[in-house]
Amino acid sequence: MLVLTLNLGIRAHDLGQLSLAELCKQLKDYQFTNIQFAIKKSFPKYVPSLQSLSPGIASFFGDYFANNGIKISTLGCYVNISSRDLAVRKEALESFKTHIQLARDFRASLVGTETGSVGEGFTPENFTEEAYQIARSSVLELVEYAEHFGVTIGIEAGLNHPLYSAALAKRLVDEVQSPHLKIILDGANLINLDNVSESDFILNEALDLLHEHIAMIHLKDLTVNKGQIEIVPVGKGMLNFEPILAYLKDNRPFLHATLEETQGEAIRPAIDYLKEMYYRL
C-alpha cells in the first residue's frame, strides 16, 4: 500500500558550506528527500566562473547525490532576467541557459529563478507593465531554449519583483503556453504589511489560481516586527501552513516542498512541526 508522505527538502546552502560527504550525511540525518541546489552557493570553489561548469562536474554532483538517495528537485540559478541593462540581462540569460544545458547531468529537471528587477535592487518601476513585459520576454527565450533539452523552467513570484503576484504568475503561464514553464510558489513572498492580515486568503488564492502549474513549494515563515515583515524559521511565525500542506497531501502528493531560510537548530523543530500538521490533516 502506498503511504503518502511529505516530500520535504531544503536549500542545500541553508545547511552551510560543508563537504559533500557531510552535506549528504546531514540531509540523511534530517530525512530530507531532496534539495534545491545552487552549486555556486554551496561549492563556490568548484565554479569560480560560468565557464567552470561542465557536464563532468554536473554529473559528479548529480550522481553523488543520487547514490545517497537525494534528488536535486530544483537547480537554483537565481539571476536578474528583468534588468533594463541589456548587458546584465544577457549575462543572466546565458548563465541560466548553461544551467538548462547541464540540468540533466545534475539529474534535475527543473531550473529555477525569480524575475529580478528592472533596476539595481528594488524599484517601484518593477510594478509596471513594462517590467512585466521585459520579464515575459526573457522567460519566453528561456522556455524556448529549455524545450530543446527537455527541461522545465521554474519561475518564482515575489512581491518586489516584476512578477509580484499569483495573478501575474497565472498571466505569464497563460501567455507563454508551454508545459516547460512552471511556477515555484513561496507563499511568504506574496505577503507584505498591507495584506498580512489576509495571508490565508492570499495563499488559498495562489493555490487555486496556479494549482497544476506549481512545480515546487518553498516553505518559509514570517512575522511582523517593529512595523516590518521579518522572515523567521518555519513554525515560529504567523503563516498558516495548513492550506499548503492540505494542497500537497490531497491535490499534489509527493510534490517537492523545500524549507527556505530555516537554519541550524531551527531545522529539526520545523520538520517536526510540518510533519505533525501534514499527518493530522
Short mmCIF file of C-alpha atoms in Angstrom, two decimals:
data_model
loop_
_atom_site.label_atom_id
_atom_site.label_comp_id
_atom_site.label_asym_id
_atom_site.label_seq_id
_atom_site.Cartn_x
_atom_site.Cartn_y
_atom_site.Cartn_z
CA MET A 1 0.00 0.00 0.00
CA LEU A 2 1.35 3.44 -0.97
CA VAL A 3 1.63 5.73 2.06
CA LEU A 4 1.52 9.45 1.37
CA THR A 5 4.48 11.27 2.87
CA LEU A 6 5.62 14.88 2.86
CA ASN A 7 8.31 15.07 0.18
CA LEU A 8 10.39 17.52 2.18
CA GLY A 9 13.72 19.05 1.24
CA ILE A 10 15.85 22.09 1.95
CA ARG A 11 18.01 24.59 0.12
CA ALA A 12 21.43 22.98 0.34
CA HIS A 13 23.17 26.26 1.19
CA ASP A 14 20.91 26.73 4.23
CA LEU A 15 23.00 23.94 5.80
CA GLY A 16 26.16 26.00 5.21
CA GLN A 17 29.24 25.35 3.11
CA LEU A 18 30.02 21.75 4.05
CA SER A 19 32.00 18.99 2.41
CA LEU A 20 29.90 16.93 0.03
CA ALA A 21 30.07 13.93 2.35
CA GLU A 22 28.99 15.98 5.38
CA LEU A 23 26.20 17.64 3.40
CA CYS A 24 24.76 14.27 2.41
CA LYS A 25 25.13 12.99 5.98
CA GLN A 26 23.13 15.90 7.35
CA LEU A 27 20.48 15.56 4.65
CA LYS A 28 20.02 11.89 5.53
CA ASP A 29 20.06 12.60 9.28
CA TYR A 30 17.17 15.04 8.77
CA GLN A 31 15.49 12.56 6.39
CA PHE A 32 15.28 15.12 3.61
CA THR A 33 14.46 13.54 0.26
CA ASN A 34 15.50 16.42 -1.97
CA ILE A 35 17.41 19.67 -2.22
CA GLN A 36 17.32 22.92 -4.10
CA PHE A 37 20.91 23.09 -5.26
CA ALA A 38 22.79 26.26 -6.22
CA ILE A 39 26.31 24.99 -6.81
CA LYS A 40 27.83 28.50 -6.68
CA LYS A 41 26.43 28.96 -3.16
CA SER A 42 27.22 25.52 -1.72
CA PHE A 43 30.53 24.85 -3.50
CA PRO A 44 31.84 28.19 -4.83
CA LYS A 45 35.42 26.95 -5.26
CA TYR A 46 34.22 24.49 -7.91
CA VAL A 47 32.70 27.26 -10.04
CA PRO A 48 34.88 30.39 -9.95
CA SER A 49 33.30 31.34 -13.28
CA LEU A 50 30.42 30.29 -15.52
CA GLN A 51 32.93 28.64 -17.83
CA SER A 52 33.93 26.30 -14.98
CA LEU A 53 30.61 24.48 -15.23
CA SER A 54 30.80 21.35 -17.36
CA PRO A 55 28.91 18.10 -17.94
CA GLY A 56 31.61 16.40 -15.89
CA ILE A 57 31.15 18.43 -12.73
CA ALA A 58 27.36 18.34 -13.12
CA SER A 59 27.40 14.55 -13.45
CA PHE A 60 29.72 14.23 -10.46
CA PHE A 61 27.35 16.10 -8.15
CA GLY A 62 24.19 14.61 -9.65
CA ASP A 63 25.48 11.06 -9.31
CA TYR A 64 26.82 11.64 -5.80
CA PHE A 65 23.51 12.94 -4.51
CA ALA A 66 21.57 10.17 -6.29
CA ASN A 67 23.81 7.49 -4.79
CA ASN A 68 22.96 8.94 -1.37
CA GLY A 69 19.22 8.91 -2.04
CA ILE A 70 18.97 12.68 -2.58
CA LYS A 71 17.11 14.22 -5.53
CA ILE A 72 18.02 17.66 -6.86
CA SER A 73 14.45 18.92 -7.11
CA THR A 74 15.48 22.35 -8.38
CA LEU A 75 18.72 23.58 -9.85
CA GLY A 76 18.93 27.10 -8.48
CA CYS A 77 20.14 29.83 -10.82
CA TYR A 78 18.70 33.00 -9.31
CA VAL A 79 19.71 35.75 -11.73
CA ASN A 80 18.23 39.06 -12.85
CA ILE A 81 16.32 38.30 -16.03
CA SER A 82 14.45 41.64 -15.98
CA SER A 83 17.25 44.21 -15.91
CA ARG A 84 16.90 47.16 -18.29
CA ASP A 85 20.67 46.95 -18.68
CA LEU A 86 20.98 44.70 -21.73
CA ALA A 87 24.48 43.54 -20.74
CA VAL A 88 23.28 42.48 -17.29
CA ARG A 89 20.26 40.72 -18.75
CA LYS A 90 22.31 38.94 -21.42
CA GLU A 91 24.76 37.65 -18.81
CA ALA A 92 21.86 36.43 -16.65
CA LEU A 93 20.22 34.61 -19.56
CA GLU A 94 23.50 32.99 -20.60
CA SER A 95 24.06 31.74 -17.05
CA PHE A 96 20.55 30.33 -16.91
CA LYS A 97 20.94 28.67 -20.30
CA THR A 98 24.14 26.98 -19.11
CA HIS A 99 22.19 25.54 -16.18
CA ILE A 100 19.50 24.36 -18.60
CA GLN A 101 22.14 22.59 -20.70
CA LEU A 102 23.53 20.81 -17.63
CA ALA A 103 20.29 20.11 -15.75
CA ARG A 104 20.06 16.50 -16.92
CA ASP A 105 23.70 15.89 -15.96
CA PHE A 106 22.79 17.16 -12.49
CA ARG A 107 19.82 14.72 -12.63
CA ALA A 108 17.50 17.70 -12.24
CA SER A 109 14.54 18.53 -14.47
CA LEU A 110 13.66 21.97 -13.04
CA VAL A 111 15.84 25.11 -13.17
CA GLY A 112 14.59 27.95 -11.00
CA THR A 113 14.85 31.73 -10.71
CA GLU A 114 12.95 34.82 -9.66
CA THR A 115 12.36 37.61 -12.16
CA GLY A 116 14.73 40.12 -10.55
CA SER A 117 14.40 43.87 -11.04
CA VAL A 118 14.45 46.37 -13.88
CA GLY A 119 16.94 48.45 -11.86
CA GLU A 120 19.61 47.75 -9.28
CA GLY A 121 17.77 46.44 -6.24
CA PHE A 122 14.15 47.28 -5.55
CA THR A 123 12.40 49.98 -7.56
CA PRO A 124 8.67 50.83 -7.80
CA GLU A 125 9.12 50.51 -11.56
CA ASN A 126 9.03 46.73 -11.04
CA PHE A 127 5.26 47.10 -10.68
CA THR A 128 4.80 48.45 -14.22
CA GLU A 129 3.60 46.73 -17.37
CA GLU A 130 6.99 47.48 -18.93
CA ALA A 131 8.74 45.46 -16.21
CA TYR A 132 6.36 42.55 -16.74
CA GLN A 133 6.97 42.61 -20.49
CA ILE A 134 10.76 42.52 -20.02
CA ALA A 135 10.42 39.54 -17.67
CA ARG A 136 8.00 37.85 -20.06
CA SER A 137 10.39 38.30 -22.98
CA SER A 138 13.21 36.68 -21.02
CA VAL A 139 11.00 33.80 -19.88
CA LEU A 140 9.89 33.15 -23.47
CA GLU A 141 13.52 32.99 -24.59
CA LEU A 142 14.46 30.62 -21.76
CA VAL A 143 11.44 28.37 -22.26
CA GLU A 144 12.16 28.03 -25.97
CA TYR A 145 15.72 27.05 -25.08
CA ALA A 146 14.60 24.64 -22.36
CA GLU A 147 12.24 22.84 -24.73
CA HIS A 148 15.24 21.65 -26.77
CA PHE A 149 16.71 19.97 -23.67
CA GLY A 150 13.54 18.53 -22.17
CA VAL A 151 13.97 20.76 -19.12
CA THR A 152 11.39 22.82 -17.22
CA ILE A 153 11.77 26.43 -16.10
CA GLY A 154 10.56 27.28 -12.59
CA ILE A 155 9.72 30.96 -12.08
CA GLU A 156 9.17 32.23 -8.54
CA ALA A 157 6.87 35.17 -7.88
CA GLY A 158 7.92 37.74 -5.31
CA LEU A 159 6.38 40.98 -4.07
CA ASN A 160 9.12 43.37 -5.15
CA HIS A 161 9.80 41.72 -8.50
CA PRO A 162 8.14 42.24 -11.92
CA LEU A 163 6.22 39.02 -11.23
CA TYR A 164 4.83 40.19 -7.90
CA SER A 165 1.53 38.32 -7.51
CA ALA A 166 -0.13 34.98 -8.13
CA ALA A 167 -2.38 36.66 -10.71
CA LEU A 168 0.63 37.84 -12.72
CA ALA A 169 2.21 34.39 -12.46
CA LYS A 170 -1.00 32.91 -13.87
CA ARG A 171 -1.00 35.51 -16.65
CA LEU A 172 2.57 34.55 -17.53
CA VAL A 173 1.73 30.85 -17.69
CA ASP A 174 -1.34 31.55 -19.83
CA GLU A 175 0.59 33.75 -22.26
CA VAL A 176 3.65 31.54 -22.63
CA GLN A 177 1.56 28.41 -23.16
CA SER A 178 4.30 25.82 -22.68
CA PRO A 179 4.45 22.72 -20.48
CA HIS A 180 8.09 23.66 -19.92
CA LEU A 181 7.12 26.67 -17.78
CA LYS A 182 6.06 26.06 -14.20
CA ILE A 183 5.77 28.15 -11.04
CA ILE A 184 7.74 27.91 -7.81
CA LEU A 185 5.29 29.02 -5.12
CA ASP A 186 6.60 30.71 -1.99
CA GLY A 187 3.60 31.93 -0.03
CA ALA A 188 5.68 34.19 2.20
CA ASN A 189 6.94 36.03 -0.88
CA LEU A 190 3.39 37.21 -1.60
CA ILE A 191 2.82 38.75 1.85
CA ASN A 192 3.52 42.35 2.86
CA LEU A 193 2.36 44.74 5.57
CA ASP A 194 -0.69 45.71 3.53
CA ASN A 195 -2.05 42.18 3.13
CA VAL A 196 -0.56 40.26 6.06
CA SER A 197 -3.96 40.18 7.80
CA GLU A 198 -5.32 38.40 4.70
CA SER A 199 -2.49 35.87 4.40
CA ASP A 200 -4.84 32.86 4.41
CA PHE A 201 -6.79 34.35 1.50
CA ILE A 202 -3.57 35.18 -0.39
CA LEU A 203 -2.26 31.62 -0.01
CA ASN A 204 -5.54 29.96 -0.97
CA GLU A 205 -5.94 32.27 -3.97
CA ALA A 206 -2.42 31.40 -5.17
CA LEU A 207 -3.06 27.68 -4.81
CA ASP A 208 -6.38 27.96 -6.67
CA LEU A 209 -5.01 30.13 -9.48
CA LEU A 210 -1.78 28.25 -10.08
CA HIS A 211 -2.79 24.73 -8.98
CA GLU A 212 -1.40 22.33 -11.61
CA HIS A 213 1.18 24.89 -12.76
CA ILE A 214 3.09 24.66 -9.46
CA ALA A 215 6.24 22.55 -9.71
CA MET A 216 7.74 23.30 -6.30
CA ILE A 217 6.67 24.75 -2.96
CA HIS A 218 9.01 26.88 -0.85
CA LEU A 219 8.25 26.80 2.86
CA LYS A 220 9.24 29.78 4.97
CA ASP A 221 7.57 31.72 7.75
CA LEU A 222 7.20 35.36 8.71
CA THR A 223 6.14 37.71 11.44
CA VAL A 224 5.73 41.46 11.89
CA ASN A 225 8.48 43.07 13.94
CA LYS A 226 8.73 46.83 14.53
CA GLY A 227 6.47 47.56 11.61
CA GLN A 228 8.40 45.36 9.18
CA ILE A 229 7.92 41.88 7.74
CA GLU A 230 10.58 39.61 9.22
CA ILE A 231 11.38 36.13 7.89
CA VAL A 232 11.64 33.56 10.70
CA PRO A 233 12.09 29.76 10.87
CA VAL A 234 9.08 27.68 9.86
CA GLY A 235 6.72 27.26 12.81
CA LYS A 236 7.97 30.36 14.61
CA GLY A 237 5.88 32.92 12.74
CA MET A 238 2.30 33.72 11.85
CA LEU A 239 1.90 31.98 8.49
CA ASN A 240 -0.77 29.27 8.41
CA PHE A 241 0.71 26.25 6.63
CA GLU A 242 -2.49 24.17 6.65
CA PRO A 243 -3.69 25.27 3.17
CA ILE A 244 -0.28 24.49 1.66
CA LEU A 245 0.08 21.12 3.37
CA ALA A 246 -3.51 20.16 2.51
CA TYR A 247 -2.76 21.01 -1.13
CA LEU A 248 0.39 18.88 -1.01
CA LYS A 249 -1.41 15.96 0.62
CA ASP A 250 -4.78 15.97 -1.16
CA ASN A 251 -4.09 17.55 -4.55
CA ARG A 252 -0.40 17.12 -5.42
CA PRO A 253 1.03 14.17 -3.47
CA PHE A 254 4.83 13.92 -3.48
CA LEU A 255 5.26 17.40 -4.97
CA HIS A 256 8.64 18.69 -3.80
CA ALA A 257 8.47 21.08 -0.84
CA THR A 258 11.61 22.87 0.29
CA LEU A 259 12.48 24.62 3.53
CA GLU A 260 13.93 28.07 2.97
CA GLU A 261 15.57 30.43 5.49
CA THR A 262 15.28 27.80 8.24
CA GLN A 263 18.74 27.02 9.52
CA GLY A 264 20.77 25.48 12.34
CA GLU A 265 18.90 24.44 15.46
CA ALA A 266 15.60 25.60 13.94
CA ILE A 267 15.62 22.85 11.29
CA ARG A 268 14.54 19.87 13.41
CA PRO A 269 11.61 21.66 15.11
CA ALA A 270 10.45 22.93 11.70
CA ILE A 271 10.46 19.39 10.27
CA ASP A 272 8.51 18.07 13.25
CA TYR A 273 6.04 20.97 13.03
CA LEU A 274 5.33 20.41 9.33
CA LYS A 275 5.10 16.62 9.51
CA GLU A 276 2.79 16.66 12.53
CA MET A 277 0.45 19.05 10.73
CA TYR A 278 0.67 17.10 7.44
CA TYR A 279 -0.30 13.78 9.02
CA ARG A 280 -3.02 15.39 11.15
CA LEU A 281 -4.82 16.92 8.15
#
